[in-house]
XYZ file of C-alpha atoms in Angstrom:
457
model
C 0.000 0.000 0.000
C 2.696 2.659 0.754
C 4.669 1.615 -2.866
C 1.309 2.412 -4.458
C 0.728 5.800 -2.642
C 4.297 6.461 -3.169
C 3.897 5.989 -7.273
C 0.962 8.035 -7.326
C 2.357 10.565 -5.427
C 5.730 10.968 -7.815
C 3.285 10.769 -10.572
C 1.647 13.422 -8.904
C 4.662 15.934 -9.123
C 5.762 14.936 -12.073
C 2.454 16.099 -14.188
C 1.895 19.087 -12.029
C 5.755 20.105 -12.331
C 6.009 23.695 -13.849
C 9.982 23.285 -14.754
C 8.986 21.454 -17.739
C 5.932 19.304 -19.186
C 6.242 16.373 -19.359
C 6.588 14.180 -22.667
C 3.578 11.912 -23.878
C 6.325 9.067 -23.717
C 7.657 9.589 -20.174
C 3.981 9.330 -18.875
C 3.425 6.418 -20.107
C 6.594 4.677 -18.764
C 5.200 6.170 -15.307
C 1.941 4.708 -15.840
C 3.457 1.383 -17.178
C 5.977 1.355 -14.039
C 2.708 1.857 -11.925
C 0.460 -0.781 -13.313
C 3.914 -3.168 -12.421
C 4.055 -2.164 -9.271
C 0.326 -2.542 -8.454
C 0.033 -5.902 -9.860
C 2.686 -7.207 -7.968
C 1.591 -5.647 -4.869
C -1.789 -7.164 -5.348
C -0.314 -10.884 -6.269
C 1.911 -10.628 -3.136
C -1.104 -9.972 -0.863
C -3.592 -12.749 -2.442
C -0.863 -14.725 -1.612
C -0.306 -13.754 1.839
C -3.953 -14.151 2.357
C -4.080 -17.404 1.393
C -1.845 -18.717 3.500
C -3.386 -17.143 6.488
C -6.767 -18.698 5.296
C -4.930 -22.265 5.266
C -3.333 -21.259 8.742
C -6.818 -20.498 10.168
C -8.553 -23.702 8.209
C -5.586 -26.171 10.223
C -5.743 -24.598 13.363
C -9.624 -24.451 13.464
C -9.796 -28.439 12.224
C -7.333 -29.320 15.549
C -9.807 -27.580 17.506
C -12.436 -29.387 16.492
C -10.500 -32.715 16.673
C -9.694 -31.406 20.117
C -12.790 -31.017 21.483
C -13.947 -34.121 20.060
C -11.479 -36.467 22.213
C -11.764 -34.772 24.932
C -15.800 -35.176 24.702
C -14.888 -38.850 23.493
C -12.771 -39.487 26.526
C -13.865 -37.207 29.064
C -15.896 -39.052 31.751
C -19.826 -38.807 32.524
C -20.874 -35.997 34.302
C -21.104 -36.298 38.325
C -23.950 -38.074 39.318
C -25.234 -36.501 42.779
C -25.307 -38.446 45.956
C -29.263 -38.817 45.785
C -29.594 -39.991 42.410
C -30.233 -43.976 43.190
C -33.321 -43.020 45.720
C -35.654 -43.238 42.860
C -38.872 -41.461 43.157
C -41.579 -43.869 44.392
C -45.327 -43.155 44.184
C -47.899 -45.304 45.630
C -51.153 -45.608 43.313
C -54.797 -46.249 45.688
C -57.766 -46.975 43.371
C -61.402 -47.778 44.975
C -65.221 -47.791 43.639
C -68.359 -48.359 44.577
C -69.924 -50.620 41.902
C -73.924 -51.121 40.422
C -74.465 -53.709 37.966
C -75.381 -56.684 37.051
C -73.235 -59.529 38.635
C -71.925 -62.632 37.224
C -69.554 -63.179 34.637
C -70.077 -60.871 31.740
C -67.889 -61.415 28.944
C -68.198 -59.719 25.530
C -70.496 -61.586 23.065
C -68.923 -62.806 20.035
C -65.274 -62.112 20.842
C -62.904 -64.888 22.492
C -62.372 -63.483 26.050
C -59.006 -61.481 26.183
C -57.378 -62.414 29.465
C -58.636 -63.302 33.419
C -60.526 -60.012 34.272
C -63.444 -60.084 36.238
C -66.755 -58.099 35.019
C -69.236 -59.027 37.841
C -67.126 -57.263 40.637
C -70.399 -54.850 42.705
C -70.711 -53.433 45.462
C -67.698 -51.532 47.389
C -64.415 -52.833 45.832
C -60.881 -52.183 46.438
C -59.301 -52.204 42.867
C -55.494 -53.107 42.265
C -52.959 -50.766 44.016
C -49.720 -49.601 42.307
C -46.273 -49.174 43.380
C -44.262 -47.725 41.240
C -40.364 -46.827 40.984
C -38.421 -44.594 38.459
C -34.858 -43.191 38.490
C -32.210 -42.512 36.433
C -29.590 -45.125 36.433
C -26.795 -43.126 34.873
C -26.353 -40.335 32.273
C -27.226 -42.964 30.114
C -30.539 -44.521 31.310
C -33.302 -44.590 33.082
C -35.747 -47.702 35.212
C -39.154 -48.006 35.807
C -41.044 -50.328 37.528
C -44.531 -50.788 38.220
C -45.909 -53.630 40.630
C -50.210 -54.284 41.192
C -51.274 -55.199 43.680
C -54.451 -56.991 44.452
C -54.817 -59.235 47.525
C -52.158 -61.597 48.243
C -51.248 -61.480 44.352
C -48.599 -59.461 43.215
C -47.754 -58.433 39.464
C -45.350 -57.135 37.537
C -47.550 -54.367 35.390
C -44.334 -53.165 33.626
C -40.485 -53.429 34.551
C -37.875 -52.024 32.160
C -34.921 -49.587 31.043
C -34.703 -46.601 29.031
C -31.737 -45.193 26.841
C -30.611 -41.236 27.309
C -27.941 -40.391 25.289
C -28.491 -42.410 21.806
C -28.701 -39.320 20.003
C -30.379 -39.010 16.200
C -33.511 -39.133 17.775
C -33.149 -42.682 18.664
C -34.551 -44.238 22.019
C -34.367 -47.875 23.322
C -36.279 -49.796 25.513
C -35.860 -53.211 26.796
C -38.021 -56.025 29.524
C -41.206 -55.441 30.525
C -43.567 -52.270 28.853
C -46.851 -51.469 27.851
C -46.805 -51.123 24.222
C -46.755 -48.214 22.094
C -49.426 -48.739 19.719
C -52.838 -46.798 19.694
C -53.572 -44.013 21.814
C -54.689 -45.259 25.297
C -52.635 -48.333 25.525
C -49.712 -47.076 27.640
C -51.670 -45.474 29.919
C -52.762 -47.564 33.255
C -55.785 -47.178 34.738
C -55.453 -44.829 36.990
C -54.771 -42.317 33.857
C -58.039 -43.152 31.974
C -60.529 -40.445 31.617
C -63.238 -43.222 32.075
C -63.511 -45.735 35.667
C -63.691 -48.914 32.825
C -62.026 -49.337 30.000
C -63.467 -49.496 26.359
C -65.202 -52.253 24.889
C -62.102 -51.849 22.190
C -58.957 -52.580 24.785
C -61.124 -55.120 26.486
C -61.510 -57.037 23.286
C -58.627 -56.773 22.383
C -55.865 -57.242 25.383
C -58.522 -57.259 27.949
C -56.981 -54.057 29.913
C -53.416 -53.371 27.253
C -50.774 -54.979 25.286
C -48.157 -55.527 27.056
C -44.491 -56.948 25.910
C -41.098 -58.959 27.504
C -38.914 -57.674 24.856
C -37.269 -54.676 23.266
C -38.607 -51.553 21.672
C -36.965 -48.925 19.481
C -38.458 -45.609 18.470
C -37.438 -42.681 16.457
C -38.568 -39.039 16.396
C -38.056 -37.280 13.527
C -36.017 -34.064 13.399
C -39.161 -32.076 11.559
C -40.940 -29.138 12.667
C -43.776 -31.518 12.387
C -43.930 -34.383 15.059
C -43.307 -37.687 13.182
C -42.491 -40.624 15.779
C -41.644 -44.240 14.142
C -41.742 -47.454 16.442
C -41.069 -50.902 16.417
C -41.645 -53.834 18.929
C -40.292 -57.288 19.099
C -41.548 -59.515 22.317
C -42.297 -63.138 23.691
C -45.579 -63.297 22.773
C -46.728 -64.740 25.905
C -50.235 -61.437 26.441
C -52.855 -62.154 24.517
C -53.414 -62.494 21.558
C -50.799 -64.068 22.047
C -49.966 -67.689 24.561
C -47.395 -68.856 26.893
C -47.243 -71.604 24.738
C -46.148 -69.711 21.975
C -43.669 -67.926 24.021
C -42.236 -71.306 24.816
C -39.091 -70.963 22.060
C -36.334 -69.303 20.850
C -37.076 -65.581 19.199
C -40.081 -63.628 18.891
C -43.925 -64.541 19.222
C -45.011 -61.333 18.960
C -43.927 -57.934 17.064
C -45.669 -54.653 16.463
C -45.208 -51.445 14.573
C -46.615 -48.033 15.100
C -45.818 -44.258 13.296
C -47.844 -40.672 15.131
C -47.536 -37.943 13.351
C -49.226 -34.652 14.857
C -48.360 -30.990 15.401
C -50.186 -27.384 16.512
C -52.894 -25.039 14.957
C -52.283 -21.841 16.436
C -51.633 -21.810 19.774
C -54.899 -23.140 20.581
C -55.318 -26.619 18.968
C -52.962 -29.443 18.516
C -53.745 -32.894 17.144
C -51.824 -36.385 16.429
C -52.964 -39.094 14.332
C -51.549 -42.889 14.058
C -51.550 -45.962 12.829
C -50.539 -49.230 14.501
C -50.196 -53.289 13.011
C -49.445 -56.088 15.641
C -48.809 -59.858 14.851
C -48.881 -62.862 16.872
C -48.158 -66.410 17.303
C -50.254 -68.211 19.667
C -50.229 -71.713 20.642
C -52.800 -73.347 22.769
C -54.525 -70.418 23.476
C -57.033 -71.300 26.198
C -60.246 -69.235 26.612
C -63.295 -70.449 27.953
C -66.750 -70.435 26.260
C -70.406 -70.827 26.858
C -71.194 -73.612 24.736
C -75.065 -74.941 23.673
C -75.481 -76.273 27.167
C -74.782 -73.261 28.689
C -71.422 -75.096 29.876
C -68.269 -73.118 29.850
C -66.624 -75.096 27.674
C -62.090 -75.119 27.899
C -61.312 -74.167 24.250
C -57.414 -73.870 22.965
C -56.365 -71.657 19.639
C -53.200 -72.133 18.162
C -52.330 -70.099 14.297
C -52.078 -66.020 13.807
C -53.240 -63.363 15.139
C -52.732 -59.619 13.309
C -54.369 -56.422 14.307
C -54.303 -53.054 12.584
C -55.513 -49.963 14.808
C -56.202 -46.194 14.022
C -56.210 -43.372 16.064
C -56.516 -39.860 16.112
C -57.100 -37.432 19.086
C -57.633 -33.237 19.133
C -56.705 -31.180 21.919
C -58.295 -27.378 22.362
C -57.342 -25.369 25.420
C -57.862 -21.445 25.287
C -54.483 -19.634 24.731
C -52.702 -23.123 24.680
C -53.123 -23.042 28.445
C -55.448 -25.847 29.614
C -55.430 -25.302 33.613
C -58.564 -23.264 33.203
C -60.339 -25.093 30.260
C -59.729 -27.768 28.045
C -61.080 -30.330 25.752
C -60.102 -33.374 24.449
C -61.460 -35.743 21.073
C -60.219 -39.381 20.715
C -60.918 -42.195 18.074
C -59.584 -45.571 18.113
C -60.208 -48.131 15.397
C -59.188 -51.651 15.028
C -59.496 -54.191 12.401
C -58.222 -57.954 13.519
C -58.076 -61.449 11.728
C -57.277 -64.967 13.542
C -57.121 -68.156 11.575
C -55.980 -71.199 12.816
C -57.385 -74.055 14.649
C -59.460 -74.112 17.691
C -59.098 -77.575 20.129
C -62.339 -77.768 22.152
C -61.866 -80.259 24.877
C -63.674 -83.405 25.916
C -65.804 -81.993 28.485
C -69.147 -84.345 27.613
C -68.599 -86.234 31.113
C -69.338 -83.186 33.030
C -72.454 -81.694 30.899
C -70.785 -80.201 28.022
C -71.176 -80.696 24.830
C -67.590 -80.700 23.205
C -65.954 -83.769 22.110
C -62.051 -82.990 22.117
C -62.526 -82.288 18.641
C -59.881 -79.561 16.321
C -60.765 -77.983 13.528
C -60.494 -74.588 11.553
C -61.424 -71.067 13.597
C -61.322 -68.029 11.415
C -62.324 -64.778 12.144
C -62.780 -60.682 11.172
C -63.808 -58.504 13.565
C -63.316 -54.684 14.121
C -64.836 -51.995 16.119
C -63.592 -48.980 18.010
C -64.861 -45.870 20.309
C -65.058 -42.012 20.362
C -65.053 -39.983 23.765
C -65.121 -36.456 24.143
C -63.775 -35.109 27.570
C -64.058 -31.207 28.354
C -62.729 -29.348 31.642
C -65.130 -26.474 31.899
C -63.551 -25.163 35.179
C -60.656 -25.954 37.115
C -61.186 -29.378 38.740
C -63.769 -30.147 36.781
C -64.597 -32.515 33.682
C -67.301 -33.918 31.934
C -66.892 -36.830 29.322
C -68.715 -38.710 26.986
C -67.818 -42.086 25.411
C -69.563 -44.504 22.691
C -68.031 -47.848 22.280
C -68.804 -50.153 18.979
C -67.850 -53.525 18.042
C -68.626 -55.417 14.880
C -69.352 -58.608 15.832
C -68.075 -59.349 12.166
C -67.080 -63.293 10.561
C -66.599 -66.440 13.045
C -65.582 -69.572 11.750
C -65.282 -72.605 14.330
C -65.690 -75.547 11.684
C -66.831 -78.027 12.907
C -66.984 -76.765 16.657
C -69.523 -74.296 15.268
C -72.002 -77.043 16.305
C -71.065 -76.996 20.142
C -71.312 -73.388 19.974
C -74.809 -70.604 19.476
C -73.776 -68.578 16.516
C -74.237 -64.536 17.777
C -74.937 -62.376 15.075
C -74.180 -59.641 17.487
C -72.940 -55.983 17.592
C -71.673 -54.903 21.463
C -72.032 -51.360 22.455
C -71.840 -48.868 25.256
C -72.247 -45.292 26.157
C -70.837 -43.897 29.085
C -71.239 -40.640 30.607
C -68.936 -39.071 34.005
C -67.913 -36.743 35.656
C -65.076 -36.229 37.883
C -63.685 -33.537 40.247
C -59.604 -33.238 41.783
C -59.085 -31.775 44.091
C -55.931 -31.204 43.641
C -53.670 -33.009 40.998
C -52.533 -35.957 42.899
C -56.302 -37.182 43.978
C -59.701 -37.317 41.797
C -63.531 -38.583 42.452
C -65.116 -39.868 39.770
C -69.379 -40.504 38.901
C -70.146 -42.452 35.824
C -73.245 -43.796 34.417
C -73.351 -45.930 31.628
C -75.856 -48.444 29.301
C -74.198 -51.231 27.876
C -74.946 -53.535 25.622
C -72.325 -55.928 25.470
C -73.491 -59.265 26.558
C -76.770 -60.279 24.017
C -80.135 -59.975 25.664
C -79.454 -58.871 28.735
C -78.738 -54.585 28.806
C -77.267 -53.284 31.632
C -77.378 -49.710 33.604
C -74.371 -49.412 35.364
C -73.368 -46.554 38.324
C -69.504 -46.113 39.394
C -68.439 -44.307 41.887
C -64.619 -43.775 41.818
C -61.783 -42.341 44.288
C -57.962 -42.520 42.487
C -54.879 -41.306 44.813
C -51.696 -40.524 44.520
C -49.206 -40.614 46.866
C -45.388 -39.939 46.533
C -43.755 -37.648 44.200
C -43.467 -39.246 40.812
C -44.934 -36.829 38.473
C -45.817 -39.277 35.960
C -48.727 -39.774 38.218
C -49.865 -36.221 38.681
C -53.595 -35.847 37.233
């Protein structure tokens, strides 16, 4: 830069000189001499600045390199001196119960599981314990025992992954499963005191699965979650006896997608397909003699669900107000063959014959809950099954065909008084044992005690 102001400044004197002008030829030598000069200025400093650039490029790259063995090698971060007291919440559910008693399984469908339906009067439903903690930077535990009486279950039991990174979370032993809507919610965390003809039909209260799951959220403004399942099999649909072997009797895939409308509204929609392998399947059944009559089903079992739920709460803040729209829909098949066992000795009227059971069935609910103050909600709920196909062969003879369609509306309302404790009243009319309709009354207490938010209401 000074070379260039110095030029221009000789070049300077030299045309405004009054001793003498100077010649055409001597300015141009100047101005040649000048353009030399500048161009070789200018090629010196591109060059200079290049190698700067490079300078900067390397020592940024060891940086980076750096900080990236020092992250790979630097050790977790401190875990504090409480973190293995996990948080532990005890779960107390009662009712007071008015309906018909006895027995009252779902006409048409193949009972799903050992869960009473003539419980009346004052009951004492299944308490929870539940534990959760983080483990370590890099997981997390959860378990959930019922219990009811001297009985005591293991409702879920399994680990979580923290730090997988690309959206990527894993899940191994015992969980409810992430299909549908409702399913990984216990009971305690339904908006109704029963659950839907739908779940009941299908898992009797929810899928659960011994075995791993792996899920995936998208990194999209728009919520996109992917899921897959593989398990034992040994929850209906599926059997312990097709559990009994190496691998899986049992997988399941799910994908929600869902995101916000103004700051009001938010929705998520999904879609779910689960397959299993039973084998000896035992379920019991009234048969033409009003016997129940041992039956066994051993083949597939596949299930494709729907759902789809809207939440509205004024200024996205639903303490004051809210409301809430779910649909579930399910569509399953079984084919295989049914054993139904010799039980003519004692009344019955099966002969320990196997032969072909096929059926299509499908069905599904809609409930509307709204909060219209704080503390307060009102809901509404209409259950419908489809009673659809059933093919026993030739056990179709022991058996009264039901062309049949369950259903049941349910109405409640429930108050908390505060978010760890609610009182529910529900009325509903159900139709889903044939000829014989049913008005049923529930009254409801749910508490929480402990400080595991997951239980918070």
């Amino acid at each position: 830069m000074f070379h260039r102001l110095l030029l221009a400044a000789g070049l300077a004197v030299v045309l405004a000189s009054p001793a003498r002008a100077a010649s055409p030829d001597e300015i141009a030598a100047l101005r040649a001499e000048f353009d030399r000069k500048f161009q070789s200025l200018q090629a010196d400093y591109e060059a200079r600045l290049k190698v700067l650039e490079s300078r900067v490029q390397t020592a940024e790259i060891k940086a980076d390199n750096a900080q990236q063995d020092a992250a790979a090698n630097a050790s977790p971060p401190p875990v504090s001196s409480n973190a293995f007291n996990p948080d532990i919440s005890l779960i107390l559910q009662g009712a007071y119960i008015d309906r018909a008693g006895g027995e009252r399984p779902i006409t048409g469908f193949m009972p799903a599981g050992e869960h009473a339906h003539g419980e009346r009067g004052f009951t004492l439903d299944h308490t929870e314990v539940v534990a959760s903690a983080n483990v370590d930077p890099y997981s997390r535990a959860f378990v959930n025992l019922a219990l009811a009486d001297e009985e005591v279950e293991v409702e879920e039991a399994w680990f979580q992954s923290l730090r997988l990174g690309h959206g990527l979370t894993v899940k191994g032993g015992r969980f409810r499963s992430g299909i549908g809507y409702q399913n990984e919610k216990h009971p305690h965390a339904w908006d109704f005191a029963d659950n839907n003809l739908m779940y009941s039909a299908l898992f009797g209260e929810a899928l659960k699965q011994d075995g791993v799951q792996v899920r995936w959220l998208a990194p999209t403004e728009l919520f996109l979650e992917l899921g897959a399942e593989v398990a034992k099999g040994q929850f209906f649909p599926g059997s312990d006896g097709g559990a009994d072997k190496n691998g899986a009797g049992a997988w399941a895939a799910f994908a929600h997608v869902g995101g916000d409308v103004g700051i009001a509204h938010s929705w998520r929609a999904g879609v779910s397909y689960l397959r299993a392998s039973p084998r000896e399947r035992e379920a019991f059944l009234d048969d033409i003699n009003d016997f129940e009559a041992l039956t066994a089903f051993s083949g597939r079992s596949s299930a494709w669900l729907a759902d789809f739920v809207w939440k509205w709460a004024p200024d996205g803040n639903p303490r004051q107000r809210n409301f809430i729209f779910a649909a579930e829909y399910f569509d399953r098949d079984e084919d295989g063959d049914l054993l139904c066992q010799d039980d003519s000795a004692a009344g019955g009227a099966c002969l320990g014959l196997t032969d072909r059971y096929d059926s299509a069935q499908s069905g599904g609910y809609v409930q509307a809950i709204y909060q219209f103050m704080p503390r307060w909600r009102t809901g509404l709920r209409y259950d419908r099954l489809d009673g659809g196909s059933v093919d026993l062969g030739a056990n179709g003879a022991f058996f009264d065909s039901a062309d049949f369609d369950p259903s049941r509306w349910s109405l409640m309302t429930d108050y908390s008084p505060s978010e760890f404790s609610r009182f529910r009243l529900q009325f509903a009319r159900d139709k889903s044992f044939q000829d014989d309709p049913d008005n049923q009354v529930i009254l409801q207490y749910i508490m929480s005690i402990g400080a595991h938010g997951a239980h918070k209401f």
